[in-house]
Coordinates of C-alpha atoms in Angstrom, one line a residue:
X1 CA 88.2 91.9 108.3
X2 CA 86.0 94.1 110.7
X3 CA 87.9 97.1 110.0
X4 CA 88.5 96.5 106.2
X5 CA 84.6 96.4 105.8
X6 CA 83.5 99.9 108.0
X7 CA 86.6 101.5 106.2
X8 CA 85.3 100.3 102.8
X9 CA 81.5 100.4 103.1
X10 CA 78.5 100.9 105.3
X11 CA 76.5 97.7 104.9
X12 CA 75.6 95.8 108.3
X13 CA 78.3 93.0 109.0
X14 CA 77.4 90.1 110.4
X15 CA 80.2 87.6 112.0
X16 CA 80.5 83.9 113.0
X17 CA 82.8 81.7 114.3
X18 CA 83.3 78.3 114.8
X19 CA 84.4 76.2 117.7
X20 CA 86.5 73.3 118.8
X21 CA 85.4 71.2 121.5
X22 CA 87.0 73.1 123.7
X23 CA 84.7 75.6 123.2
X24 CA 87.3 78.2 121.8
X25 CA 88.2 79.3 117.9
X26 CA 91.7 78.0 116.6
X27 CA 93.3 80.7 117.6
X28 CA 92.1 80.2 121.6
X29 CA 89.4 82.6 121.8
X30 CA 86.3 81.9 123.8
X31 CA 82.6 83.3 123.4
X32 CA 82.0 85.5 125.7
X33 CA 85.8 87.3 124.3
X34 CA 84.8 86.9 121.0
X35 CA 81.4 88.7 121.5
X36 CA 82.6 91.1 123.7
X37 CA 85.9 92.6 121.0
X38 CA 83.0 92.4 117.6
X39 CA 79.8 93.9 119.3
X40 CA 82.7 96.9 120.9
X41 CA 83.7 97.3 117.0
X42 CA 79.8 97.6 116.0
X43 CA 79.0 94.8 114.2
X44 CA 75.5 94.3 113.9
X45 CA 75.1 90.8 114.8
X46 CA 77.4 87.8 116.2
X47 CA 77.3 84.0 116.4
X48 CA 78.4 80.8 115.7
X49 CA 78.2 78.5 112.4
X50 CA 79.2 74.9 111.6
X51 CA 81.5 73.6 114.8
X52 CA 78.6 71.2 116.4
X53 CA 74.8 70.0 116.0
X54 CA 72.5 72.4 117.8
X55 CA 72.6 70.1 121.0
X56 CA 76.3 70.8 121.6
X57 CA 76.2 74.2 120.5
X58 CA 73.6 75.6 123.1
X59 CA 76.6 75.9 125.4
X60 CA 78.3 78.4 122.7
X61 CA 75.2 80.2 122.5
X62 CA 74.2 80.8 126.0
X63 CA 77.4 82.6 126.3
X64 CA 77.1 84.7 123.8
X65 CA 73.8 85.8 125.1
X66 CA 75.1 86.6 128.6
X67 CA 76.9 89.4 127.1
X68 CA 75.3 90.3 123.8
X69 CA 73.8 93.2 123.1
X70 CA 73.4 92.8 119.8
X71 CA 71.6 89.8 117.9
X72 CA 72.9 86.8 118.4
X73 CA 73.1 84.3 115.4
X74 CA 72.8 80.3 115.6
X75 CA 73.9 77.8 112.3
X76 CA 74.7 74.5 113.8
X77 CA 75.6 71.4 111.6
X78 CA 73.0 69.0 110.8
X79 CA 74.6 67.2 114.1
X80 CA 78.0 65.4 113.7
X81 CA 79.2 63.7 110.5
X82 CA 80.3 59.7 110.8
X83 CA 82.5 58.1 108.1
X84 CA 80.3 55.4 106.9
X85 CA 81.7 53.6 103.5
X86 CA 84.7 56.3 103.3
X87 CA 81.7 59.3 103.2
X88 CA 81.2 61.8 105.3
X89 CA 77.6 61.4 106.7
X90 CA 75.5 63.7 108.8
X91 CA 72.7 61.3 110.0
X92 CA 70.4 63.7 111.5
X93 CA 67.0 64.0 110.2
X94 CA 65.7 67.7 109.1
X95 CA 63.3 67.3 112.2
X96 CA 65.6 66.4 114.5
X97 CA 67.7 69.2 113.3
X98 CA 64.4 71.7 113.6
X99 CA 64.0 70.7 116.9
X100 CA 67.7 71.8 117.9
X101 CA 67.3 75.0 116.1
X102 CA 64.3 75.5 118.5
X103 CA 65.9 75.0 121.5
X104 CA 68.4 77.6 119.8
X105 CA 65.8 80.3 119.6
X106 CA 64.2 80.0 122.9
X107 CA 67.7 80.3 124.4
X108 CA 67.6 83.7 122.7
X109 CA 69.0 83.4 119.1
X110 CA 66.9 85.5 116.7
X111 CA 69.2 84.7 113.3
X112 CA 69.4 81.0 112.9
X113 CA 70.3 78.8 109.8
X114 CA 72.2 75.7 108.9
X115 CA 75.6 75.1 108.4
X116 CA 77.4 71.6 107.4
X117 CA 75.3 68.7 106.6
X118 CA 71.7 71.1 106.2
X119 CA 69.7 70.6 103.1
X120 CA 66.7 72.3 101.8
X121 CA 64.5 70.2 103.6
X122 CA 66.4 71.1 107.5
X123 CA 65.6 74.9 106.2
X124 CA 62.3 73.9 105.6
X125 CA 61.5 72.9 109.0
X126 CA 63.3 75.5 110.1
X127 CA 60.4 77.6 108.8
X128 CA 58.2 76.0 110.4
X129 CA 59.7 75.9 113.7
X130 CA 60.0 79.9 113.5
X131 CA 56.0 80.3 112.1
X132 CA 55.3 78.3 115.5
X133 CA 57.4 80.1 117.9
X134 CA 55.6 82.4 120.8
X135 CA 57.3 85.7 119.6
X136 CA 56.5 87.5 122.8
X137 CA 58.4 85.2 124.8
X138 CA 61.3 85.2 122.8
X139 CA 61.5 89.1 122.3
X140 CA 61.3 89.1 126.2
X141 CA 63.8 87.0 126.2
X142 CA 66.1 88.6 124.4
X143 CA 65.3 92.2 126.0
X144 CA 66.2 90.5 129.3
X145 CA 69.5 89.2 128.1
X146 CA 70.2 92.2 126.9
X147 CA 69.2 94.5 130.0
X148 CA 71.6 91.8 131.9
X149 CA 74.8 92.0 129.8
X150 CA 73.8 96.0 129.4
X151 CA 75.2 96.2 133.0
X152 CA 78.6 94.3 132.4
X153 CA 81.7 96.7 131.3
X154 CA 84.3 93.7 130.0
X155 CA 88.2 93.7 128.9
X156 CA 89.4 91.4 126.6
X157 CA 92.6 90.1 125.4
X158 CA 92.5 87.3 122.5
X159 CA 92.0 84.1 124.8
X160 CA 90.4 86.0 128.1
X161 CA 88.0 88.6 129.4
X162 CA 87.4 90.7 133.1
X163 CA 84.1 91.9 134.1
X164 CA 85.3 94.9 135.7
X165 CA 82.2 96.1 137.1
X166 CA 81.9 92.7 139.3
X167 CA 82.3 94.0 142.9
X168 CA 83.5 90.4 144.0
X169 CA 87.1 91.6 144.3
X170 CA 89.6 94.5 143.6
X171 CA 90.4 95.0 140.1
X172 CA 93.8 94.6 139.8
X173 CA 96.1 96.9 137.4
X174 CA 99.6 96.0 137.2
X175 CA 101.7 98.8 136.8
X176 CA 105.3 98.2 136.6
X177 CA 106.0 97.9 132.7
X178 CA 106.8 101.9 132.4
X179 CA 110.3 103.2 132.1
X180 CA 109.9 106.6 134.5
X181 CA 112.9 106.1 137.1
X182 CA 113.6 102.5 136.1
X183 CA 117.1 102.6 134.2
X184 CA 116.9 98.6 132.8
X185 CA 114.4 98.7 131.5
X186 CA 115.1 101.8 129.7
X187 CA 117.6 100.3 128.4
X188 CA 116.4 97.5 127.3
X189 CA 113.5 99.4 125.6
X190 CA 116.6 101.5 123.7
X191 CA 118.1 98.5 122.7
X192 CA 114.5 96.7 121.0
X193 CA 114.8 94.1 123.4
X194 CA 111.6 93.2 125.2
X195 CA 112.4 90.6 127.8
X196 CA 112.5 93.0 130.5
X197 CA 108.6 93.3 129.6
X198 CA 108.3 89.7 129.3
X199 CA 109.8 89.2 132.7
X200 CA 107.5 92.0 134.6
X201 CA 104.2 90.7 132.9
X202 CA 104.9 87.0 133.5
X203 CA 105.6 87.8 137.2
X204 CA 101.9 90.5 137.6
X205 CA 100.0 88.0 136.4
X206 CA 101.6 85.1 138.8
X207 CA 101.2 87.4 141.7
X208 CA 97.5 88.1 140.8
X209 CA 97.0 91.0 138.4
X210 CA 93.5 91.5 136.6
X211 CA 95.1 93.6 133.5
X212 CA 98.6 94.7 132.7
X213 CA 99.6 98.8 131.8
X214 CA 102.3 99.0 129.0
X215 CA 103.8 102.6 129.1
X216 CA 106.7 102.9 126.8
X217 CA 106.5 106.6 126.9
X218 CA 110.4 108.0 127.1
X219 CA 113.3 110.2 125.0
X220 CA 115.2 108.6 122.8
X221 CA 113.1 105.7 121.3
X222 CA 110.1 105.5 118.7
X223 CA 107.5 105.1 121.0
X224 CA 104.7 104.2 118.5
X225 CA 106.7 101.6 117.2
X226 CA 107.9 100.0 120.3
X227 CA 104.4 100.4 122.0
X228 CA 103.6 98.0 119.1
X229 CA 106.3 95.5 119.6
X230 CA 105.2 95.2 123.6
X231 CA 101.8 95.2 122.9
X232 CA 102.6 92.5 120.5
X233 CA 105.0 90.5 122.6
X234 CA 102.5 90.4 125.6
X235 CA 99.5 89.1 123.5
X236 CA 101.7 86.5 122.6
X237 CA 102.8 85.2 126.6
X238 CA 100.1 86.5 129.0
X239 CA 96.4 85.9 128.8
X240 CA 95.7 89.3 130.8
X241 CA 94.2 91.8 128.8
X242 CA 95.8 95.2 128.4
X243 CA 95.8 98.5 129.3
X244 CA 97.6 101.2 126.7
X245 CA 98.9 103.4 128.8
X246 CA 100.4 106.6 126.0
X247 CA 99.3 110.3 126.0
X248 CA 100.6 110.4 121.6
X249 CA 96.9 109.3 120.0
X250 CA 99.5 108.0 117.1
X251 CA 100.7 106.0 119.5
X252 CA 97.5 105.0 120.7
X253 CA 95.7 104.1 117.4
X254 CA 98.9 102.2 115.7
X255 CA 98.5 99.5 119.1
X256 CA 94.8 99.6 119.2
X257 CA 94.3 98.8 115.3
X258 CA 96.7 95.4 116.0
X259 CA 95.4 94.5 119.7
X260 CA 93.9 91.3 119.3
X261 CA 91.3 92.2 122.4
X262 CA 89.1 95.2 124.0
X263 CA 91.4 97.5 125.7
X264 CA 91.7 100.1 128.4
X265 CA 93.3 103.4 127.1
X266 CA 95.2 105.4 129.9
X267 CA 96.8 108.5 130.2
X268 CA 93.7 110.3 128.3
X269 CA 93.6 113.9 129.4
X270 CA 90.8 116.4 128.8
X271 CA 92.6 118.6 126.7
X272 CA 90.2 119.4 123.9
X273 CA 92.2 119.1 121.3
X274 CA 93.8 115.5 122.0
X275 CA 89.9 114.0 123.4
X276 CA 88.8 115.3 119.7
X277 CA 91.8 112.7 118.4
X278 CA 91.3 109.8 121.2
X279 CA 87.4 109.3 121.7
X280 CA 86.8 108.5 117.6
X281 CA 89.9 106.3 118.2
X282 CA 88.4 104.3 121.3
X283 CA 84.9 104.2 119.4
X284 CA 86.5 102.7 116.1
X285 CA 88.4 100.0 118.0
X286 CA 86.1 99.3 120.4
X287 CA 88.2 100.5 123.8
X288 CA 87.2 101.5 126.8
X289 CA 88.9 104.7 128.6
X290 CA 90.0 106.0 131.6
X291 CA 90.2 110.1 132.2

């Protein structure tokens, strides 16, 4: 949806999600992964809507903030509905529902609203919970968070992301899903099968690797195409997030444009003419490269 908005238009896009209990979207992703792959994209603002009342949704939020450094957008539910005489009720008052949105703000949201259950009345008191908030410490705040999660370079797949400028440990790569001298898995690459790559990434990331390299790159095969179909395969059976390892920026942008995640691109020379192809590439997807 990203995409099909800053290929059709220029307006500002704003984007938020909702949450199960578990603190992840249906599809498994967390906060911190979500923010991380929209705010690399350039949208202008992220958050949350609907999943909670603001109580329960302060966890979401404080996430989001530890790595946002764009605005960061709160509309809870007017707390959680009960089935009372077969109707769903939401039985929280518009004050009690004001008083959530200000815990909201002073953990650093500057867009809030109301989502499921809200009423003219809970955006009411939302107005005056904003005319009474101390603006200076909320715009410190928010410059702090954002000096903090300035200083954080992150890697996502869908359901996980690595802080890779964290000195706690060595950042692992894992390496061995490229065909150079490594005749089965050629092979098996000819032939469109991809449990050979299946195999190798289940077994890096049980023996400890941070993010997986895919290098397809050999004669004989479409490599853009079966780039894809690994990238694809892996997103689908590894939580690790990738690194695209592929010197054709074809290659490159075909994977990137479906990669549920942020990636690493590898195998990026400084050749002039290919860094002129590759750098809008990495900017319109949101990847992060090594040279």
């Amino acid at each position: 949806a990203v995409l099909a908005i800053k290929e059709t238009c220029e307006l500002p896009i704003m984007v938020t999600l909702s949450f199960g209990d578990d603190g992840r979207t249906l599809f498994g992703t967390d906060a911190v992964t979500a923010v991380n792959v929209l705010q690399s994209m350039g949208v202008d603002a992220i958050g949350a809507n609907c999943s909670f009342g603001a109580d329960k949704m302060i966890e979401i939020i404080n996430q989001m903030i530890s790595v946002a450094k764009i605005p960061v957008i709160a509309k809870p539910n007017c707390g959680m509905p009960k089935l009372i005489d077969g109707q769903t009720v939401y039985t929280q008052t518009a004050e009690e529902f004001a008083n959530g949105i200000n815990m909201l703000i002073n953990a650093g949201a500057t867009i809030v609203g109301g989502c499921c259950g809200t009423n003219p009345e809970c955006i009411s008191k939302i107005k005056e919970t904003v005319n009474n908030i101390e603006y200076d410490y909320v715009i410190n705040k928010v410059r702090n968070n954002i000096k903090e999660a300035s200083k954080k370079r992150l890697l996502s797949s869908e359901r996980k992301t690595v802080d890779i400028s964290k000195r706690e440990k060595l950042i692992i790569i894992g390496e061995r899903i490229n065909p150079t001298g490594k005749k089965a898995l050629q092979a098996s690459l000819k032939e469109g099968s991809m449990e050979l790559v299946s195999n190798m990434a289940w077994e890096q990331e049980e023996y400890g690797a941070d993010i997986l390299d895919v290098n397809v790159g050999m004669n004989g095969i479409d490599e853009k195409e079966v780039l894809f179909n690994a990238m694809t395969t892996l997103t689908q059976i590894v939580d690790l997030p990738l690194s695209i390892d592929t010197s054709s920026p074809e290659a490159m942008e075909y994977t990137l444009r479906n990669y549920p995640g942020r990636a690493l691109m590898n195998s990026i020379s400084l050749d002039e003419e290919k860094m002129d192809k590759l750098l809008p590439i990495a900017k319109k997807y949101g990847a992060m490269f090594v040279l």
